PDB file of C-alpha atoms and ligand atoms in Angstrom:
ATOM      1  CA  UNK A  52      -9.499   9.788 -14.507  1.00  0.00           C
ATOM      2  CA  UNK A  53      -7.560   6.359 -14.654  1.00  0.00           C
ATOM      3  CA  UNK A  54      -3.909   5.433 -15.091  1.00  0.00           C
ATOM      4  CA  UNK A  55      -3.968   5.050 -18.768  1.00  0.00           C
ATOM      5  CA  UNK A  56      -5.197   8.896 -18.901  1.00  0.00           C
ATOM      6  CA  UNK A  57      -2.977   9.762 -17.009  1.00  0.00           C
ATOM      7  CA  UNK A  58      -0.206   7.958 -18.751  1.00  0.00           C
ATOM      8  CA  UNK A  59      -1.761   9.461 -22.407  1.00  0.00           C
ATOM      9  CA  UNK A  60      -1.896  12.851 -20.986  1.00  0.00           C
ATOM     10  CA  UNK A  61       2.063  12.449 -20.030  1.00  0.00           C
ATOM     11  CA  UNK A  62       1.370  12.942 -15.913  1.00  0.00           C
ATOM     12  CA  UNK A  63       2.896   9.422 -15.582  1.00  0.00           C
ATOM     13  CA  UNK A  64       6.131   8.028 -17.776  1.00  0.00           C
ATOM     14  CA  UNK A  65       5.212   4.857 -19.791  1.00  0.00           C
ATOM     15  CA  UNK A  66       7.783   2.738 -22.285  1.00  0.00           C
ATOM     16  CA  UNK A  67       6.008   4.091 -25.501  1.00  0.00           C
ATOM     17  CA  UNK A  68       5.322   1.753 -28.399  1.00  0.00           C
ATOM     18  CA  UNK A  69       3.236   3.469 -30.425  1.00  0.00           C
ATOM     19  CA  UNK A  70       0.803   5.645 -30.737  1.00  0.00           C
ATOM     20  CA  UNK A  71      -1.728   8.386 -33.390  1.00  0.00           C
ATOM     21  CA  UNK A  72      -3.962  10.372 -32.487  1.00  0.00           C
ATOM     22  CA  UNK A  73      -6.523   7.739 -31.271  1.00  0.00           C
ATOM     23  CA  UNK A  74      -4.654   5.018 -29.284  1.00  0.00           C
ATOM     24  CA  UNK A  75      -1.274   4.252 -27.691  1.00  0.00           C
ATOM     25  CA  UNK A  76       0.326   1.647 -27.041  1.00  0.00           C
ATOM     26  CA  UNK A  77       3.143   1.019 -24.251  1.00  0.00           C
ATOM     27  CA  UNK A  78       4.578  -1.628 -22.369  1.00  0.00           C
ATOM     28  CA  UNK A  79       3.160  -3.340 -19.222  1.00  0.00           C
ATOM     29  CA  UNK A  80       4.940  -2.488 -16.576  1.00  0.00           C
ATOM     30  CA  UNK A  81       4.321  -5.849 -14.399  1.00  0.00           C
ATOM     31  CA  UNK A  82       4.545  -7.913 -17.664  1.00  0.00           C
ATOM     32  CA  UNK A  83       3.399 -11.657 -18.055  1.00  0.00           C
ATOM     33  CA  UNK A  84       6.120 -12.103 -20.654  1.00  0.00           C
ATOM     34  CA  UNK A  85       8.945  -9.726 -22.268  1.00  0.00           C
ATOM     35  CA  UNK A  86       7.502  -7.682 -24.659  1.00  0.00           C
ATOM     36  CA  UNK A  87       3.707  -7.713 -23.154  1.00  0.00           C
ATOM     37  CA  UNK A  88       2.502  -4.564 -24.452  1.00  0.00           C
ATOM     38  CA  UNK A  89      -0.642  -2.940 -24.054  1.00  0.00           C
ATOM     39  CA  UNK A  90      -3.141  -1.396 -26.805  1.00  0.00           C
ATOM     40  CA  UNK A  91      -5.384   1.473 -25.188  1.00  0.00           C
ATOM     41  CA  UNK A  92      -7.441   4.429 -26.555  1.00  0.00           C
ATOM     42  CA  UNK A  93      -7.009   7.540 -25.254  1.00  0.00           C
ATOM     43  CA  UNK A  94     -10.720   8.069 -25.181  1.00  0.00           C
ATOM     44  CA  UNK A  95     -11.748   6.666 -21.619  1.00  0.00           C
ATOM     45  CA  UNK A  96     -13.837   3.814 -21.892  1.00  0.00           C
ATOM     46  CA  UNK A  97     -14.685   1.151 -19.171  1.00  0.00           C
ATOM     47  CA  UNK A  98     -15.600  -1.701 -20.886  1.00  0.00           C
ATOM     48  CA  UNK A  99     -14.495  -3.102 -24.296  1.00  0.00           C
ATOM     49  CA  UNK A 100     -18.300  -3.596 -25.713  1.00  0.00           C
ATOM     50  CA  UNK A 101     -19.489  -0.357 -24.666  1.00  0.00           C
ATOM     51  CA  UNK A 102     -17.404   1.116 -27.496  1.00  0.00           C
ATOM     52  CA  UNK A 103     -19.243   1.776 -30.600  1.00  0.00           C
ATOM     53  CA  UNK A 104     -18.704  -1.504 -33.210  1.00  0.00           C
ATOM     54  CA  UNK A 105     -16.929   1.288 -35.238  1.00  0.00           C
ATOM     55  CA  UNK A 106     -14.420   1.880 -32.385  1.00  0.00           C
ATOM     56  CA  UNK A 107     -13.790  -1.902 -31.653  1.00  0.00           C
ATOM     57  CA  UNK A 108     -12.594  -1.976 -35.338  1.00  0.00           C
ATOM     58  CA  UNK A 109     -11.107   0.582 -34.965  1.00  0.00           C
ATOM     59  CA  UNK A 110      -9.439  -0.503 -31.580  1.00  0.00           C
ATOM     60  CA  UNK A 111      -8.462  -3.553 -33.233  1.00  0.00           C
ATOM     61  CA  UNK A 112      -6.950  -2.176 -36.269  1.00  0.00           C
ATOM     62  CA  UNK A 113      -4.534  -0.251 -34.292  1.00  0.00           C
ATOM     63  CA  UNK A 114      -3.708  -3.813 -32.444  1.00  0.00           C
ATOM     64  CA  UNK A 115      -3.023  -5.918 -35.051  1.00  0.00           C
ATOM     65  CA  UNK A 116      -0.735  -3.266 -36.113  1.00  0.00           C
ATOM     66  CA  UNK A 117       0.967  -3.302 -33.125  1.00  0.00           C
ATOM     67  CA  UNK A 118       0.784  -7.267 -32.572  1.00  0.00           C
ATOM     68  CA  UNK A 119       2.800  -7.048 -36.281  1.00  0.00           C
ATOM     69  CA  UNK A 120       5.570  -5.595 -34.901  1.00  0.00           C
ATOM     70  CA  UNK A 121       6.090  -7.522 -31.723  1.00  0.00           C
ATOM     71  CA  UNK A 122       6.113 -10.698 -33.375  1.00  0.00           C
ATOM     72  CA  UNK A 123       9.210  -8.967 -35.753  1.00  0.00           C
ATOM     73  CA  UNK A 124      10.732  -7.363 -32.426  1.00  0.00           C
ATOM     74  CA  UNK A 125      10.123 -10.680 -30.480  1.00  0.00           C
ATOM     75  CA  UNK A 126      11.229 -14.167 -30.547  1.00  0.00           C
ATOM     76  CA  UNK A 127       7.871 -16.293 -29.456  1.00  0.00           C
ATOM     77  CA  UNK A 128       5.839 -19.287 -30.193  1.00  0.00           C
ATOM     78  CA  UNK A 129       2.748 -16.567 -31.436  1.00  0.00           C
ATOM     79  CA  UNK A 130       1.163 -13.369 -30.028  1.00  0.00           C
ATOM     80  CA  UNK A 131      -1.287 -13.900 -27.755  1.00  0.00           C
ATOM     81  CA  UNK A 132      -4.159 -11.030 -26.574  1.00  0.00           C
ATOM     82  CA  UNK A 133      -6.938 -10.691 -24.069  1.00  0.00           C
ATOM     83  CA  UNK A 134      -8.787  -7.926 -22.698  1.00  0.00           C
ATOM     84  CA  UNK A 135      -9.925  -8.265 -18.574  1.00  0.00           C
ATOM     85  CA  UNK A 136     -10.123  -4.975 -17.303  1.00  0.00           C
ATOM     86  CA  UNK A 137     -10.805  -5.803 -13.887  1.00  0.00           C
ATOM     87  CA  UNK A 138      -8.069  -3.761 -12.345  1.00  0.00           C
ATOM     88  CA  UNK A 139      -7.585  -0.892 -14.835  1.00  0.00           C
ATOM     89  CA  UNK A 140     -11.161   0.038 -15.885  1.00  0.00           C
ATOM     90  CA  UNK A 141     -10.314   1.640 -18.900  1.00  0.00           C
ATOM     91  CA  UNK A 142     -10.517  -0.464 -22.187  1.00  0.00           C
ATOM     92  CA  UNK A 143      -7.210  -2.027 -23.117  1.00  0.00           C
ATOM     93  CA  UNK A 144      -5.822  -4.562 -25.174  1.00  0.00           C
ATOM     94  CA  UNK A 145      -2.871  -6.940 -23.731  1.00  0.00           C
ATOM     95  CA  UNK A 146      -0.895  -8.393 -26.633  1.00  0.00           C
ATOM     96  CA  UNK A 147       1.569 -11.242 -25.316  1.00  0.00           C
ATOM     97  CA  UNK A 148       4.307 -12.638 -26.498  1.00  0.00           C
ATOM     98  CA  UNK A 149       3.384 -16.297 -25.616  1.00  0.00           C
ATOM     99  CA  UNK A 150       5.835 -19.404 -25.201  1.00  0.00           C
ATOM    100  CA  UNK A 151       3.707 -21.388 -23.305  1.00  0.00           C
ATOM    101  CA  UNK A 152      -0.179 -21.340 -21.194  1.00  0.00           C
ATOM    102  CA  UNK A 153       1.414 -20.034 -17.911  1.00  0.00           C
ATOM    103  CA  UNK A 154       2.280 -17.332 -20.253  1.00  0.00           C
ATOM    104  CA  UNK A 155      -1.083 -15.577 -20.765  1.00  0.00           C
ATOM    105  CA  UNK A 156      -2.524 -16.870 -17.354  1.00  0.00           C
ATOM    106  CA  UNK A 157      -1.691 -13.241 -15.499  1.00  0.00           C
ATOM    107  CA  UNK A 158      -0.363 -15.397 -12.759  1.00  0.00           C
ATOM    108  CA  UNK A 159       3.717 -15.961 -13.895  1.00  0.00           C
ATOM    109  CA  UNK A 160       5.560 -12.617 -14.014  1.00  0.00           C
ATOM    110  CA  UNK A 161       8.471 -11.569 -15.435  1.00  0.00           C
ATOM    111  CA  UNK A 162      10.807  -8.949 -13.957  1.00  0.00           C
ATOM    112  CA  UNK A 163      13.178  -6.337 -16.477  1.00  0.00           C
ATOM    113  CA  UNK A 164      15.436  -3.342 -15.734  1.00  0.00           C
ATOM    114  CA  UNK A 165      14.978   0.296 -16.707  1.00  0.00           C
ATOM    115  CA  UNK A 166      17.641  -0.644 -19.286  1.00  0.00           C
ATOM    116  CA  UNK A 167      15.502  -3.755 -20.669  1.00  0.00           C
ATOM    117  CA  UNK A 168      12.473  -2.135 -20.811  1.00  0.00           C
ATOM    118  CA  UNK A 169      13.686   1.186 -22.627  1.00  0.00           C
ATOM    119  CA  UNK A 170      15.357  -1.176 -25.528  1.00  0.00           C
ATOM    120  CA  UNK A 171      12.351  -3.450 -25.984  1.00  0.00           C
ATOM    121  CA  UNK A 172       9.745  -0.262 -26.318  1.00  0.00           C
ATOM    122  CA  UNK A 173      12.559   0.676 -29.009  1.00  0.00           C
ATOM    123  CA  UNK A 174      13.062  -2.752 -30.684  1.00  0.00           C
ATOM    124  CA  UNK A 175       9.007  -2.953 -31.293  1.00  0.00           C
ATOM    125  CA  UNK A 176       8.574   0.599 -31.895  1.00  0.00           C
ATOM    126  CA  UNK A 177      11.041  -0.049 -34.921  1.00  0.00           C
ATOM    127  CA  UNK A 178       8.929  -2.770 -36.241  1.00  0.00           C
ATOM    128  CA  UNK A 179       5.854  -0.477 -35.792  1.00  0.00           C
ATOM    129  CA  UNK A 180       4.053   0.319 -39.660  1.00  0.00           C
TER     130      UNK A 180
HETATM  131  P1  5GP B 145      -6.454  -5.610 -16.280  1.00  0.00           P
HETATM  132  O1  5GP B 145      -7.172  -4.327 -15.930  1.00  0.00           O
HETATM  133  O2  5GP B 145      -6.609  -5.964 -17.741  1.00  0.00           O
HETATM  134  O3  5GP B 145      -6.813  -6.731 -15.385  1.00  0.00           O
HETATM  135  O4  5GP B 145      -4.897  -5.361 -16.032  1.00  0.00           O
HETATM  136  C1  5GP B 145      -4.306  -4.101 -16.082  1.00  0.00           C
HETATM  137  C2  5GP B 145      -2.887  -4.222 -16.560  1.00  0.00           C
HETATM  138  O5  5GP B 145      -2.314  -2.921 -16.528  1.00  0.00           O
HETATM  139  C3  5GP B 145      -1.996  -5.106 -15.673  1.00  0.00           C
HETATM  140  O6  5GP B 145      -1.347  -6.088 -16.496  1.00  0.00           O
HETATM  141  C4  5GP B 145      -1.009  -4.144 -15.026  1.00  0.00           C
HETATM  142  O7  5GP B 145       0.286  -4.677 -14.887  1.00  0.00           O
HETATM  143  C5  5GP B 145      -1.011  -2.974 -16.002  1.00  0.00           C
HETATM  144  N1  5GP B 145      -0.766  -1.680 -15.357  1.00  0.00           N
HETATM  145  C6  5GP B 145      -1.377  -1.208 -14.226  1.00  0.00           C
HETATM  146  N2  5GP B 145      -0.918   0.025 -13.930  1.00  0.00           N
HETATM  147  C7  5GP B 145      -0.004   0.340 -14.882  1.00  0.00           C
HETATM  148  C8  5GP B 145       0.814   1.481 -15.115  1.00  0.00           C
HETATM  149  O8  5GP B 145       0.793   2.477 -14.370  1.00  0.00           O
HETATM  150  N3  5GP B 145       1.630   1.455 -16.194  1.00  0.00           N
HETATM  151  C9  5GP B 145       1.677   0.369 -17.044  1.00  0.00           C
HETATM  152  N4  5GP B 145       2.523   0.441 -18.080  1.00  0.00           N
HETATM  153  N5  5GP B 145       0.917  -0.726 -16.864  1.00  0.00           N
HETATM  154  C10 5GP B 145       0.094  -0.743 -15.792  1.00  0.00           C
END
């Protein structure tokens, strides 16, 4: 079972996004940038294109929602998004909130409080259609 299970089947907290009954969506908690919020779904998958065409559509449905409200809730130069997978081998999107290239290189990190955390999950969660 990996993290993001766990985290989907509540055994481990998480700053909640959003979510239905298909994917969730939740804060990074070692984040390249503030807001960099993940896009997973809860059906364990290793690798993005072993899910069914109709699931990556799906998958990315679900993150352009989600990329929508981060660029409301946060003040950046655009939205940026990957998908590695190399330490958490279960499929997930990373949407980040990108100023400059250091920004989406997974080498710069940023560090927030309990306290900023909690408010930014609610300040894109509030943007979330
Ligand atoms: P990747 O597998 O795409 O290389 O990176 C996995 C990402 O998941 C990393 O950015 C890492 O910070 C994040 N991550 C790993 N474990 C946890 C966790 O327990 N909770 C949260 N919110 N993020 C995690």
């Amino acid at each position: 079972m990996s993290i993001f299970t766990k985290i989907i089947e509540g055994e481990i907290p998480c700053y909640k996004v959003a979510e239905d009954d298909n994917y969730i969506a939740f804060l990074d908690i070692n984040p390249n940038a503030k807001g960099h919020t993940l896009v997973v779904p809860k059906k364990e998958e290793n690798k993005l294109f072993d899910l069914s065409k109709e699931d990556y559509l799906s998958l990315m449905d679900f993150s352009y929602r989600v990329a929508k409200a981060l660029e409301k809730a946060v003040s950046c130069k655009r939205v940026c998004t990957s998908v590695i997978g190399l330490e958490v081998p279960h499929v997930h999107v990373h949407l980040v909130p990108t100023n400059a290239m250091e920004d989406i290189q997974f080498t710069k990190k940023v560090k927030l409080t309990n306290d900023e955390f909690v408010a930014l999950a609610a300040s894109i969660s509030s943007e979330f259609e």
